CSV table of C-alpha atoms in Angstrom, one decimal:
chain,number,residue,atom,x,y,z
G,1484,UNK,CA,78.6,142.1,119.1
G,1485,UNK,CA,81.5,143.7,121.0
G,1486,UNK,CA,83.8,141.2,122.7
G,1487,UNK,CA,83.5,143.6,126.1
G,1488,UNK,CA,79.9,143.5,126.0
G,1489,UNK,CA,79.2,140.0,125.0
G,1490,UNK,CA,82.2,139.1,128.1
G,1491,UNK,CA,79.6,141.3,130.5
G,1492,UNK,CA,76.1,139.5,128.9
G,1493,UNK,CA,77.6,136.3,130.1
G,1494,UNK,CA,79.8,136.6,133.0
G,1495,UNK,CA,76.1,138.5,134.9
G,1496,UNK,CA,73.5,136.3,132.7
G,1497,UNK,CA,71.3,135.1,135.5
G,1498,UNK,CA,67.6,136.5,135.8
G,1499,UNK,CA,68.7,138.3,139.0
G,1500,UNK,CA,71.8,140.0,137.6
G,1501,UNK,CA,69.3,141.8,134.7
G,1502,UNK,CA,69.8,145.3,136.4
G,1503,UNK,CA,73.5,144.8,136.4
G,1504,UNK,CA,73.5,144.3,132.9
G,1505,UNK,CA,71.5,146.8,131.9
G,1506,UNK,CA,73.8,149.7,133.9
G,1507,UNK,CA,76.3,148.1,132.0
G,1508,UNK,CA,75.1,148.2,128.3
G,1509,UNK,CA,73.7,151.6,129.3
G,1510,UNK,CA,77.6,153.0,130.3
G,1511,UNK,CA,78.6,151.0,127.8
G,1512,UNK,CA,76.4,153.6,125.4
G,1513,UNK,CA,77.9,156.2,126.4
G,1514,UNK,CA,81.9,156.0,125.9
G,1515,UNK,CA,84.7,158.3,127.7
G,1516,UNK,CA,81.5,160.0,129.7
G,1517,UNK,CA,81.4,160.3,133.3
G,1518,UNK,CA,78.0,159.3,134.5
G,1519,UNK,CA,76.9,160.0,138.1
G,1520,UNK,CA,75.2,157.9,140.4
G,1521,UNK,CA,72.2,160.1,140.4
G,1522,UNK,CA,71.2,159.4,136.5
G,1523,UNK,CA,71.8,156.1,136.8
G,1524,UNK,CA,69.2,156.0,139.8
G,1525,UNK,CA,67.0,157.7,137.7
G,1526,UNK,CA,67.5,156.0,134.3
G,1527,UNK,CA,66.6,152.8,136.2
G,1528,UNK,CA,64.5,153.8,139.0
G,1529,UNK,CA,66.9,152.4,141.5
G,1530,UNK,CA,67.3,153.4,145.2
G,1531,UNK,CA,71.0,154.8,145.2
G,1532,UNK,CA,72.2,151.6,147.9
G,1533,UNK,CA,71.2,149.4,144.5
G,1534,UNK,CA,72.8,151.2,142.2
G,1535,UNK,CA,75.9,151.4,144.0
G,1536,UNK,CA,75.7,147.7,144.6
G,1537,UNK,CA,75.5,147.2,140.9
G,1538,UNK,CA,78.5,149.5,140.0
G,1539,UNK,CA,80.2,147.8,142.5
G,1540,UNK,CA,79.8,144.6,141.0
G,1541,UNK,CA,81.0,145.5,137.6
G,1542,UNK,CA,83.9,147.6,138.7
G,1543,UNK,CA,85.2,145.1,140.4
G,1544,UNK,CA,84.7,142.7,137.3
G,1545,UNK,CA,87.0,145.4,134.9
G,1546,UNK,CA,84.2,146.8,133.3
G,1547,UNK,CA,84.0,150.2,134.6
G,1548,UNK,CA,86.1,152.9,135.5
G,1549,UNK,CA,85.3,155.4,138.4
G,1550,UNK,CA,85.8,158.4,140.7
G,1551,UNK,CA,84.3,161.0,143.5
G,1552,UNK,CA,83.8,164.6,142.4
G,1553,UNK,CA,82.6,166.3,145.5
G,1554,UNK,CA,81.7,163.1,147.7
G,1555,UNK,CA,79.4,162.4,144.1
G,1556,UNK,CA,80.0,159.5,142.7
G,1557,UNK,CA,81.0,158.6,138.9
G,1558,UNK,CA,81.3,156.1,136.7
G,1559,UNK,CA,82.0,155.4,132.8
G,1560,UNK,CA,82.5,152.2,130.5
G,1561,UNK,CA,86.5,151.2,130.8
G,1562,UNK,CA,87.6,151.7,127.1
G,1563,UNK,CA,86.0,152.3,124.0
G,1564,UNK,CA,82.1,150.7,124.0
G,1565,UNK,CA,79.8,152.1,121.4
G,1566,UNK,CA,81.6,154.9,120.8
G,1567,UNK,CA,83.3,154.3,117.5
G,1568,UNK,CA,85.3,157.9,116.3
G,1569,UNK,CA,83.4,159.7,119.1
G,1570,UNK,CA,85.2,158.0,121.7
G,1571,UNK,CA,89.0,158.5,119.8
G,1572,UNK,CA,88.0,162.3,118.7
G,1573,UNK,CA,87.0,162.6,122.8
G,1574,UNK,CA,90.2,161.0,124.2
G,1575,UNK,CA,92.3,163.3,122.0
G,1576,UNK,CA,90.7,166.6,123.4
G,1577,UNK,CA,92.0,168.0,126.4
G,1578,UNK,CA,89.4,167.8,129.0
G,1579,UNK,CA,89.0,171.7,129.4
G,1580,UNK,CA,88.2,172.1,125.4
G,1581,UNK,CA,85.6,169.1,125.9
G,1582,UNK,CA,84.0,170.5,128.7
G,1583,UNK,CA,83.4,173.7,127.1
G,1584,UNK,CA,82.4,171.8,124.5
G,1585,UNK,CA,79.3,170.1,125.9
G,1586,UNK,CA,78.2,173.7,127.3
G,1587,UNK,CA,78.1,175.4,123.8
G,1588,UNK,CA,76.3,172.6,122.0
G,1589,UNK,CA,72.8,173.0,124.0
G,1590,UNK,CA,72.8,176.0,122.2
G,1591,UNK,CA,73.0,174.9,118.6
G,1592,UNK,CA,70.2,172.5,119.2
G,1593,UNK,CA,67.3,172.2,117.0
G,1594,UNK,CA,65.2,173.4,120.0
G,1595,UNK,CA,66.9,176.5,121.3
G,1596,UNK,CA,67.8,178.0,117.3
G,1597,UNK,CA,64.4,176.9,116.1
G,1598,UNK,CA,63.8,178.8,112.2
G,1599,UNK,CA,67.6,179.7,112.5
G,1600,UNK,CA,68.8,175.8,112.6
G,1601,UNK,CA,69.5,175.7,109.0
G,1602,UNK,CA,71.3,179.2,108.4
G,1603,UNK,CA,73.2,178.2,111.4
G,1604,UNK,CA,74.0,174.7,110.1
G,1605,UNK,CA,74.7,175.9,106.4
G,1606,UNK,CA,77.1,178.9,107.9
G,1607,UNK,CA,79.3,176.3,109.9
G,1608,UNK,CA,79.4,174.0,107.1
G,1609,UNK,CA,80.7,177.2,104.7
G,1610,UNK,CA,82.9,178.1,107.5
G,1611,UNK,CA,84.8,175.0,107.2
G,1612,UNK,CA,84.5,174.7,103.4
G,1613,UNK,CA,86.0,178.2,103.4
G,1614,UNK,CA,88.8,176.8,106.2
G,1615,UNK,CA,90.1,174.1,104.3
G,1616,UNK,CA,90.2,175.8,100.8
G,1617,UNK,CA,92.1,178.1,102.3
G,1618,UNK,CA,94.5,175.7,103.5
G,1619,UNK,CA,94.3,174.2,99.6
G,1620,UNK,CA,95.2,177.8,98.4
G,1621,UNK,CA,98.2,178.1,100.2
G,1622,UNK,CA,99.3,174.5,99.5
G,1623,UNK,CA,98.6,175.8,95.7
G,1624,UNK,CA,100.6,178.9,95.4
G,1625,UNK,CA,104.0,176.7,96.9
G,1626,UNK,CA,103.8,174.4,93.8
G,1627,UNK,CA,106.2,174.6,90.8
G,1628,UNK,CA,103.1,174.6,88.4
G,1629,UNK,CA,101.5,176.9,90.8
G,1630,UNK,CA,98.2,174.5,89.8
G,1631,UNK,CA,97.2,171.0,91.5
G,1632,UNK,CA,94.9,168.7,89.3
G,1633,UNK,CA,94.0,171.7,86.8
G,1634,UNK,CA,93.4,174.0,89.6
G,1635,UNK,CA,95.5,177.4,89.7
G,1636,UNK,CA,96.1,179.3,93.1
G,1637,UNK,CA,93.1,181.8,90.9
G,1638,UNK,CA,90.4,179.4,90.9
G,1639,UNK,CA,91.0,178.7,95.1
G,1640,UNK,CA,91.3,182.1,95.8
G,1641,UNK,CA,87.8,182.9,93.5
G,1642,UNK,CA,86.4,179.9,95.4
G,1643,UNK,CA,87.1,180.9,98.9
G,1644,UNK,CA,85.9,184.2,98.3
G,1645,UNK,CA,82.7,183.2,96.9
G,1646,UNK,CA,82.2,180.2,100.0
G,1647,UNK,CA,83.4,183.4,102.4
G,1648,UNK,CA,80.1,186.0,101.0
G,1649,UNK,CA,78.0,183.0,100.9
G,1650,UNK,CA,78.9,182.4,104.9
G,1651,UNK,CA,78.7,186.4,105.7
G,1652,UNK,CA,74.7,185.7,104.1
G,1653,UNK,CA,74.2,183.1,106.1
G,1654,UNK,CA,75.2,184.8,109.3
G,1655,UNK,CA,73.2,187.6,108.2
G,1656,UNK,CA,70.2,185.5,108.3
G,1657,UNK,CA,70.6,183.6,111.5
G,1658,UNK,CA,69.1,186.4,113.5
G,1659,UNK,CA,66.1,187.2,110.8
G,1660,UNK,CA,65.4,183.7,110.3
G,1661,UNK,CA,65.4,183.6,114.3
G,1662,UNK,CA,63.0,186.4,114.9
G,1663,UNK,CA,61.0,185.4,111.9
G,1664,UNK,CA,60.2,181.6,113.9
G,1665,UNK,CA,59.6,183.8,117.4
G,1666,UNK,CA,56.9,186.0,115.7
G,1667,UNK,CA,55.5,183.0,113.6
G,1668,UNK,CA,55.2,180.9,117.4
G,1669,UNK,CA,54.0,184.3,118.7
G,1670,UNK,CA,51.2,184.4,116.2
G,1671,UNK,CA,50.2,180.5,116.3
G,1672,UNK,CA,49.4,180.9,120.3
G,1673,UNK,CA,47.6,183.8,119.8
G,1674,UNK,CA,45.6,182.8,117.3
G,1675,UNK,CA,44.4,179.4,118.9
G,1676,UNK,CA,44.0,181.3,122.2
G,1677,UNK,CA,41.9,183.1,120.2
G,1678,UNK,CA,39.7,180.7,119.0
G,1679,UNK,CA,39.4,178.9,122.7
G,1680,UNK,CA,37.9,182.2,123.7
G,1681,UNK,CA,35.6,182.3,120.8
G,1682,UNK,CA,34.6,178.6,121.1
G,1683,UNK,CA,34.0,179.9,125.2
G,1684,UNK,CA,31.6,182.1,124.1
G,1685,UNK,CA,29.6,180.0,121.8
């Protein structure tokens, strides 16, 4: 267990301190995030005088960082918590990139691509397969030997193109492979709406 965490379990470890430590371990989840007063109400079913009582209490004790967007107020775990790489790769974004970040990735969700998930997952991964042995290409055709571990500037270059036509087929099937899962939910509702009517009837 954490040092930070295991400090928090004990310094609030009385059966009326409970609620405190459970806002904590639950910001403590969710590393270099600002979390607002609202979800923590929420996420606990607190009134907001409670939950500011509670964030009180462990910002005051070193635990949590906060600050007012808009007379809202918002808190997140003081250093790293649970986050493990997620925390580091956050800290080194700038905030703007980050931000945008979080918008985008709603839409790559399992839910909102549906039948396109995979093409879309498969293209990204070939995108960055493509990227890097690019990168390996160039670093290639600087060498003496113009080869690196039996591997001539040729074989990237082949490589990358073949990775490159295999991500242009991918891409060309997000939007089949989209339309394909719309029609197939299309048909699925129709037909048990179908069959509600028909069992009406009976």
């Amino acid at each position: 267990m954490p040092d930070r965490l295991a400090d928090l379990r004990n310094q609030f470890n009385r059966a009326d301190q409970e609620k405190k430590r459970q806002i904590g371990e639950y910001l403590y989840s969710r590393p270099a995030r600002w979390v607002s007063r609202q979800e923590i109400v929420g996420a606990f079913d607190i009134d907001e005088s409670g939950v500011s009582r509670h964030i009180d209490g462990l910002h005051e004790a070193g635990y949590l960082q906060t600050k007012y967007i808009d007379d809202q107020r918002y808190v997140q775990w003081d250093g790293r918590g649970a986050g493990g790489i997620r925390y580091w790769v956050r800290e080194a974004t700038p905030p703007q990139l980050w931000a945008a970040g979080s918008e985008l990735r709603p839409l790559f969700s399992l839910d909102s691509l549906g039948g396109a998930y995979v093409p879309t997952l498969l293209f990204g991964i070939l995108i960055l397969i493509g990227f890097f042995s690019g990168i390996v290409t160039v670093v290639v055709v600087y060498l003496p030997s113009n080869s690196a571990l039996g591997v001539t500037a040729t074989d990237m270059v082949f490589l990358t193109g073949i990775v490159t036509m295999m991500a242009a087929v991918f891409l060309l099937i997000i939007p089949v492979a989209r339309l394909l899962d719309i029609a197939l939910q299309k048909i699925v509702v129709w037909s048990l709406r179908l069959v509600k009517e028909e069992n009406k009837e009976k």
